[in-house]
PDB file of C-alpha atoms in Angstrom:
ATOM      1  CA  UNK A   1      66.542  21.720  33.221  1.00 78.00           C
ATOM      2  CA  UNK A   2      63.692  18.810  33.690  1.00 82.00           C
ATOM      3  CA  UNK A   3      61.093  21.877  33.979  1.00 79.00           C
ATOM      4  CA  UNK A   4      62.288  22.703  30.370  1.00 79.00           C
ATOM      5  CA  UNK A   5      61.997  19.666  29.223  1.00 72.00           C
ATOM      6  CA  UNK A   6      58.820  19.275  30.315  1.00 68.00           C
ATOM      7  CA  UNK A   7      57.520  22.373  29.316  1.00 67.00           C
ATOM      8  CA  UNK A   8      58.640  21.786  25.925  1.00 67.00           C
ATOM      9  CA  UNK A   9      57.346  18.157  25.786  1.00 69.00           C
ATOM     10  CA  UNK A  10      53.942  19.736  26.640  1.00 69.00           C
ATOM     11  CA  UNK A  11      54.113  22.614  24.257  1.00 66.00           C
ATOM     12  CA  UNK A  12      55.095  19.822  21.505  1.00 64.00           C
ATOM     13  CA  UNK A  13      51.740  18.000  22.215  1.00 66.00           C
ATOM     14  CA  UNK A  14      49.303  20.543  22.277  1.00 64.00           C
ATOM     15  CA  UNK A  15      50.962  21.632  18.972  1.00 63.00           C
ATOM     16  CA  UNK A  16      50.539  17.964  17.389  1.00 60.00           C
ATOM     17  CA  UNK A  17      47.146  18.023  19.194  1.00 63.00           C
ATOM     18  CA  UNK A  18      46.003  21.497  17.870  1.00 54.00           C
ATOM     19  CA  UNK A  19      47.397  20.557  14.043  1.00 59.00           C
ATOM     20  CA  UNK A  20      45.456  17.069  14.430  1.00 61.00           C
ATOM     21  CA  UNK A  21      41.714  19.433  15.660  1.00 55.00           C
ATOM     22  CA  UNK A  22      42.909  21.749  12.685  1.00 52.00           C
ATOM     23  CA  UNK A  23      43.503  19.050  10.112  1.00 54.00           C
ATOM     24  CA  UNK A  24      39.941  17.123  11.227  1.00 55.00           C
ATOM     25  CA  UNK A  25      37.925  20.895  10.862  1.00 58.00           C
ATOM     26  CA  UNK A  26      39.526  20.995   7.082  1.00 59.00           C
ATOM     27  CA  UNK A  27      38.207  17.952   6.121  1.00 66.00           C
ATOM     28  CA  UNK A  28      34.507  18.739   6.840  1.00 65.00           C
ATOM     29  CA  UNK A  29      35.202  22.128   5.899  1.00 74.00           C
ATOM     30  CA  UNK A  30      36.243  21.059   2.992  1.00 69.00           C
ATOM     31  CA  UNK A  31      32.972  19.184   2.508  1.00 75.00           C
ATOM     32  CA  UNK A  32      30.641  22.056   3.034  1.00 80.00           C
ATOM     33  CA  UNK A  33      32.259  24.243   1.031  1.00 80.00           C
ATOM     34  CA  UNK A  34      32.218  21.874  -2.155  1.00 84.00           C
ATOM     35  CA  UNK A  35      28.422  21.179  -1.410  1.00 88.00           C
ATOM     36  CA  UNK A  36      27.445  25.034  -1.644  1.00 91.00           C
ATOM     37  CA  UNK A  37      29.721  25.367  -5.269  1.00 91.00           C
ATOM     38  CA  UNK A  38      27.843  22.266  -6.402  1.00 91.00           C
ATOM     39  CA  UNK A  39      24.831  23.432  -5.604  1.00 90.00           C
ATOM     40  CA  UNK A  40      25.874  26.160  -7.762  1.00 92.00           C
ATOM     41  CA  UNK A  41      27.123  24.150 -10.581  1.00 93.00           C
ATOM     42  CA  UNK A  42      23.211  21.904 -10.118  1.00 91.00           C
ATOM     43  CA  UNK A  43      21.710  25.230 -10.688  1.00 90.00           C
ATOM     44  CA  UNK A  44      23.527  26.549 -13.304  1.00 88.00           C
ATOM     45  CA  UNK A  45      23.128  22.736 -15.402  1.00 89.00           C
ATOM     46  CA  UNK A  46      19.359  22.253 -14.500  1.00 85.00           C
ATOM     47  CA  UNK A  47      19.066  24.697 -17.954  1.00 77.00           C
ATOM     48  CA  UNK A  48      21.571  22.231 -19.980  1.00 81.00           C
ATOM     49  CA  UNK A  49      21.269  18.900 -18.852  1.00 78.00           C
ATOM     50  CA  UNK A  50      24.875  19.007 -17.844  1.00 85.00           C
ATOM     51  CA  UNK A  51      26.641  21.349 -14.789  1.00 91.00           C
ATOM     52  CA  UNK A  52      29.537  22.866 -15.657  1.00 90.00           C
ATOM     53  CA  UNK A  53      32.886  22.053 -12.994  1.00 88.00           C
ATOM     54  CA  UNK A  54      31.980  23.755  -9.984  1.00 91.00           C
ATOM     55  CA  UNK A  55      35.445  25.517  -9.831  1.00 90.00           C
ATOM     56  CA  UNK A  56      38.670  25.715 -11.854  1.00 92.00           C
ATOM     57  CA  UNK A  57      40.571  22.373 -11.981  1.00 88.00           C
ATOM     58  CA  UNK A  58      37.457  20.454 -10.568  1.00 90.00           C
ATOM     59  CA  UNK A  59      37.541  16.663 -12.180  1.00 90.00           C
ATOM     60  CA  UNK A  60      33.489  15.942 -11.497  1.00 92.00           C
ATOM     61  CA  UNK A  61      30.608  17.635 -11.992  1.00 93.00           C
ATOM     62  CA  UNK A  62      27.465  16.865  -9.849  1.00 95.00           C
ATOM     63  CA  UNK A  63      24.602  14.856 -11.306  1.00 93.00           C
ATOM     64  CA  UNK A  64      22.374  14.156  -8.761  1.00 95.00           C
ATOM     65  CA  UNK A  65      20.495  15.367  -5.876  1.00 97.00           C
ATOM     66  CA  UNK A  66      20.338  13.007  -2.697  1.00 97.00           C
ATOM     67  CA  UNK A  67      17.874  14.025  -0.028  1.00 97.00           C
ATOM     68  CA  UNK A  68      16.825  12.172   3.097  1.00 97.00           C
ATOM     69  CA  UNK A  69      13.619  14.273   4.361  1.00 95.00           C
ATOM     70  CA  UNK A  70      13.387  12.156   7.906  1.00 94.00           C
ATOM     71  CA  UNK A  71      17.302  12.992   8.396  1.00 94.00           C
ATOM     72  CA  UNK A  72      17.603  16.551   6.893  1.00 95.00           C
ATOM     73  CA  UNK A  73      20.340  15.153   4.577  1.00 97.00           C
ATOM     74  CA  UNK A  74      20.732  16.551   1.097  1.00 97.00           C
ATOM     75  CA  UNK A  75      23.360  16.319  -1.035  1.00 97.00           C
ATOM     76  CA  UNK A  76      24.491  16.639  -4.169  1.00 96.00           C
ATOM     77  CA  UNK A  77      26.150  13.307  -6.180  1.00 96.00           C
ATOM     78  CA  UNK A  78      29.344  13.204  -8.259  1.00 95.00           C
ATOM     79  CA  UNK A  79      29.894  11.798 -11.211  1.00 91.00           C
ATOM     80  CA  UNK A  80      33.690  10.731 -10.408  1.00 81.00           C
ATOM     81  CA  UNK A  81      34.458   8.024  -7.371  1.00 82.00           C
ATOM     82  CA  UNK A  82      37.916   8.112  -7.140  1.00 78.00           C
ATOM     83  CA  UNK A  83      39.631   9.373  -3.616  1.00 73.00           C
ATOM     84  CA  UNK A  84      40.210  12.916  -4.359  1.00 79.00           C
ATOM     85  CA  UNK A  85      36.559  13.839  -5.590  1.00 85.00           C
ATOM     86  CA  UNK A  86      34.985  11.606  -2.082  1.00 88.00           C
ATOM     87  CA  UNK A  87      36.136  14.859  -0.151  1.00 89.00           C
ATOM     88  CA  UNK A  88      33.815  16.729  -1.917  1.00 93.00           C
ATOM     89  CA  UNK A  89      30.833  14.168  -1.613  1.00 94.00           C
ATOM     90  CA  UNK A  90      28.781  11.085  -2.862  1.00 96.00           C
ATOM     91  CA  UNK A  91      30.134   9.909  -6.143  1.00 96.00           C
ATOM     92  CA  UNK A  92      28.871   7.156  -7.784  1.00 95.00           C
ATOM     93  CA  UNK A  93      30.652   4.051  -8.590  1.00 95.00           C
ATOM     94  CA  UNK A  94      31.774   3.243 -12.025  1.00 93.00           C
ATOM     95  CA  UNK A  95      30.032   0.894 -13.981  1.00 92.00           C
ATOM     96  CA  UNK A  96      26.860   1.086 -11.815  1.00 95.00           C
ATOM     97  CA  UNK A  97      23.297   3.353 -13.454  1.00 95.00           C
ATOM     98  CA  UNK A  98      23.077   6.920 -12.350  1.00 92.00           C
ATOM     99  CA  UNK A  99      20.817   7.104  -9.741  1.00 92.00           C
ATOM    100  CA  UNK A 100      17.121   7.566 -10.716  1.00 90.00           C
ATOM    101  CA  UNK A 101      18.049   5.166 -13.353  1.00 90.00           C
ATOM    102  CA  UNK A 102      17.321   1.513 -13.787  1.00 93.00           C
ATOM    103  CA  UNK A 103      19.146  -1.412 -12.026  1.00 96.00           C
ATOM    104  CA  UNK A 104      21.725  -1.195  -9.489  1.00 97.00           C
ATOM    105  CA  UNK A 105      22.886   2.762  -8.644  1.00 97.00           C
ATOM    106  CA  UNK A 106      25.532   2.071  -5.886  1.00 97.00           C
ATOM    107  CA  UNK A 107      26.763   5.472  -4.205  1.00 97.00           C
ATOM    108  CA  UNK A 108      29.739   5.525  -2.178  1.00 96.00           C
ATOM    109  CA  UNK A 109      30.946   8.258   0.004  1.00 95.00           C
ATOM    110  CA  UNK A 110      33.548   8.577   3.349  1.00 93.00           C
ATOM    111  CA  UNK A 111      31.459   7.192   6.585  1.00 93.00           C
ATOM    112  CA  UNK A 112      32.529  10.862   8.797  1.00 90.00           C
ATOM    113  CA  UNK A 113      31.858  13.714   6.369  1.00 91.00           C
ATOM    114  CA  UNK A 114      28.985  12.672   3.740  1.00 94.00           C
ATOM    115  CA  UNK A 115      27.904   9.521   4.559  1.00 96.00           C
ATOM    116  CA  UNK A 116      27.751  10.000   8.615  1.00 95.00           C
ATOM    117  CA  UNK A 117      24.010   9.880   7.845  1.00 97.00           C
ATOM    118  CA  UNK A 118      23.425   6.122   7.426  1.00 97.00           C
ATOM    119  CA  UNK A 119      23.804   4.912  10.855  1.00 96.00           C
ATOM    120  CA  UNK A 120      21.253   7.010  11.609  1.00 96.00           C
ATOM    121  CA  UNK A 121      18.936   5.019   8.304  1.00 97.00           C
ATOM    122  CA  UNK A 122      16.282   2.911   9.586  1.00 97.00           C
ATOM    123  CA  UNK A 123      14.064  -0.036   7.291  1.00 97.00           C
ATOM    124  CA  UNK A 124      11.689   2.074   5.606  1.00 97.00           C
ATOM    125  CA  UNK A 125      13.043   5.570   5.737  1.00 97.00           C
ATOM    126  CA  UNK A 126      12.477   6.970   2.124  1.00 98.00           C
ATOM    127  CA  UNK A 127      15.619   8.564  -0.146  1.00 98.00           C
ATOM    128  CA  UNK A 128      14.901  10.611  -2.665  1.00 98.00           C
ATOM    129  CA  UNK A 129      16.820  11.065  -6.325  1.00 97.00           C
ATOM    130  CA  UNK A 130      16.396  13.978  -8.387  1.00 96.00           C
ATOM    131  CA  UNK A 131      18.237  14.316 -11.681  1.00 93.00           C
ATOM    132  CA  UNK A 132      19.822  17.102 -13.461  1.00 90.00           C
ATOM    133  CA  UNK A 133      16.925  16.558 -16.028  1.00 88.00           C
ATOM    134  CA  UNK A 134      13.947  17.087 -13.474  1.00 90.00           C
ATOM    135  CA  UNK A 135      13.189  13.187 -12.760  1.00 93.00           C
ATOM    136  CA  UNK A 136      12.281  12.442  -9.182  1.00 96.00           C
ATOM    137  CA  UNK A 137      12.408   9.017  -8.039  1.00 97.00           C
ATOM    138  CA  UNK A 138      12.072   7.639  -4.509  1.00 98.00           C
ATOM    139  CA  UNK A 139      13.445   4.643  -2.138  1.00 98.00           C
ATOM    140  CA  UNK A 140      12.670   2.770   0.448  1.00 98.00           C
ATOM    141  CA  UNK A 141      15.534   1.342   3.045  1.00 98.00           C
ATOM    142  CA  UNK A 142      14.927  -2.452   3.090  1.00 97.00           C
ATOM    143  CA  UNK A 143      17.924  -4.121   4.144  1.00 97.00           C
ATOM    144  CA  UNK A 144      21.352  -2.328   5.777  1.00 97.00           C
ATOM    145  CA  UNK A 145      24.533  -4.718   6.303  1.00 97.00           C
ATOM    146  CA  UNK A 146      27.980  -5.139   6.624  1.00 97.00           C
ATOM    147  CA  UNK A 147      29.988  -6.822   4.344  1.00 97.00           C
ATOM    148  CA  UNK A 148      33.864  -7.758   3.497  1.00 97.00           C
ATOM    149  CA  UNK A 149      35.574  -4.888   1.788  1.00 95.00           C
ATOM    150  CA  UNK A 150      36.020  -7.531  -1.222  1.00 95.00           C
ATOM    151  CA  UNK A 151      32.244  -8.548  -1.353  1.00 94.00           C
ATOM    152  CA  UNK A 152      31.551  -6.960  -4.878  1.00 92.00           C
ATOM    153  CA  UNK A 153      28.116  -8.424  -4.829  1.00 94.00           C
ATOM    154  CA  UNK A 154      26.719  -5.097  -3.676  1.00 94.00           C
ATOM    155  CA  UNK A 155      27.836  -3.849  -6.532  1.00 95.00           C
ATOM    156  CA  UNK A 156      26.303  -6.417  -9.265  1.00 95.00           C
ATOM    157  CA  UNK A 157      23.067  -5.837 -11.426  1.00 94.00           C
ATOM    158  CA  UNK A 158      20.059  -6.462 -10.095  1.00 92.00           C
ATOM    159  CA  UNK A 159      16.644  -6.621 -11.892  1.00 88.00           C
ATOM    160  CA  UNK A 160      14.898  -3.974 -10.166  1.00 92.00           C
ATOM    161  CA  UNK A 161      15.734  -0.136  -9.205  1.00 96.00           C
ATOM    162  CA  UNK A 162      17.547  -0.191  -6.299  1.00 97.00           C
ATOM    163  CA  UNK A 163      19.941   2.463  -4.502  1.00 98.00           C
ATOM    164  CA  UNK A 164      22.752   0.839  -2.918  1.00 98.00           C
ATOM    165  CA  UNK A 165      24.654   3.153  -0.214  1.00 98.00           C
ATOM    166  CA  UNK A 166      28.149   1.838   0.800  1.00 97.00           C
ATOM    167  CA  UNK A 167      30.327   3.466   3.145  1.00 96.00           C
ATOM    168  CA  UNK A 168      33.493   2.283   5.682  1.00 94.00           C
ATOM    169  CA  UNK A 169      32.458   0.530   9.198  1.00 96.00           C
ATOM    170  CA  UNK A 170      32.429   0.739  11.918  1.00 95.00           C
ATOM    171  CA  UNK A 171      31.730   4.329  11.951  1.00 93.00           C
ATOM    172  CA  UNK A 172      33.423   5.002  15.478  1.00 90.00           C
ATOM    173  CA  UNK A 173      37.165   3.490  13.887  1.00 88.00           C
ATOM    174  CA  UNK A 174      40.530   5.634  14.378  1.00 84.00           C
ATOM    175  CA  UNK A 175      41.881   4.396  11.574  1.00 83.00           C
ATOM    176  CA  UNK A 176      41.023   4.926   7.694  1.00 81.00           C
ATOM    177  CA  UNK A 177      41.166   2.083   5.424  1.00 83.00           C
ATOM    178  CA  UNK A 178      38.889  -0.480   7.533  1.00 92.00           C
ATOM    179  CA  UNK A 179      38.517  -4.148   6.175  1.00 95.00           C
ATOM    180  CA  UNK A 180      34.492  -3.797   6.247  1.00 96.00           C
ATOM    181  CA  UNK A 181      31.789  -1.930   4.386  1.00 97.00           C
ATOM    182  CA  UNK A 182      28.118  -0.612   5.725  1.00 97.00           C
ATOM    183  CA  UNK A 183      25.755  -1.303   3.165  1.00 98.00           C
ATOM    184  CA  UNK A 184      21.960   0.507   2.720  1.00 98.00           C
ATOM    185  CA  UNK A 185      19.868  -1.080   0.131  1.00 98.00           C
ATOM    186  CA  UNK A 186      16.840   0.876  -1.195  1.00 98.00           C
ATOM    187  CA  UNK A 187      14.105  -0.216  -3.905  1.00 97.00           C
ATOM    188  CA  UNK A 188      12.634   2.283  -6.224  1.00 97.00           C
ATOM    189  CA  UNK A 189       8.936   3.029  -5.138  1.00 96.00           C
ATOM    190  CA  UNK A 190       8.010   5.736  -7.585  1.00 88.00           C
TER     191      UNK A 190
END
């Protein structure tokens, strides 16, 4: 009778364990999969200055092109920040420029699918933005940070071009929803 038990206490947990491994793999595959229809949808909008939803039911559209040439990174920005549309990628933040555009473009993504990259950032790697339209504009990292979840001074105007990347920290936590942001902050050199 205890062997029973025990048995199916053990096959229990690998079960949980197996649907935890299987729900983590969705998520980033997930992730990749919205990437390659976006880059789709970039190709397909280059010709009209806006892409079309990259499948049925989609609520964004992307708009921008993030690469990071020292990090292989390269991604494609959404125009919609809300929680859903972060599985997919990089969305901007409301009320901020569209990157490659003047002032403040602040970009926020989830810190273990798209935005794993910026631990990695150091002061001076370069970012580069290209638009739907063609424009090409590139950053330089000078300042990374972490801030209060509340600080919304990442998020003000500033009087230069500047790309502002904000993500969750610290990268390693178990649990979603952490009281602190990582902040990358990147002025417009061309």
């Amino acid at each position: 009778m205890r062997k029973r038990a025990l048995l199916a206490a053990a096959a229990l947990f690998a079960t949980l364990g197996a649907w935890q491994v299987a729900s983590a793999a969705w998520i980033h595959a997930k992730g990749r999969l919205a990437q390659e229809l976006l880059a789709i949808s970039w190709q397909r909008g280059q010709a009209h200055d806006l892409a079309p939803r990259p499948w049925p039911g989609a609520d964004l559209r992307p708009m921008a092109r993030l690469t990071v040439p020292s990090r292989g990174v390269s991604l494609f920005v959404l125009d919609a920040a809300h929680g859903r549309a972060l599985a997919f990628g990089p969305a901007v933040l409301p009320g901020t420029p569209l990157p490659g555009g003047e002032g403040n473009s602040v970009l926020v993504a989830h810190r273990d699918t798209h935005f794993a990259f910026v631990r990695r950032l150091a002061l001076d790697d370069e970012i580069d933005v290209e638009t739907l339209q063609g424009s090409r504009k590139r950053y330089r990292v000078r300042e990374m940070r972490v801030v209060d979840k509340h600080d919304l001074a990442v998020a003000q105007p500033t009087g230069r071009a500047q790309l502002t990347l904000v993500t969750c920290y610290p990268f390693d936590a178990l649990r979603p929803g952490t009281p602190l942001r990582y902040v990358v902050v990147a002025d417009r050199t061309t």
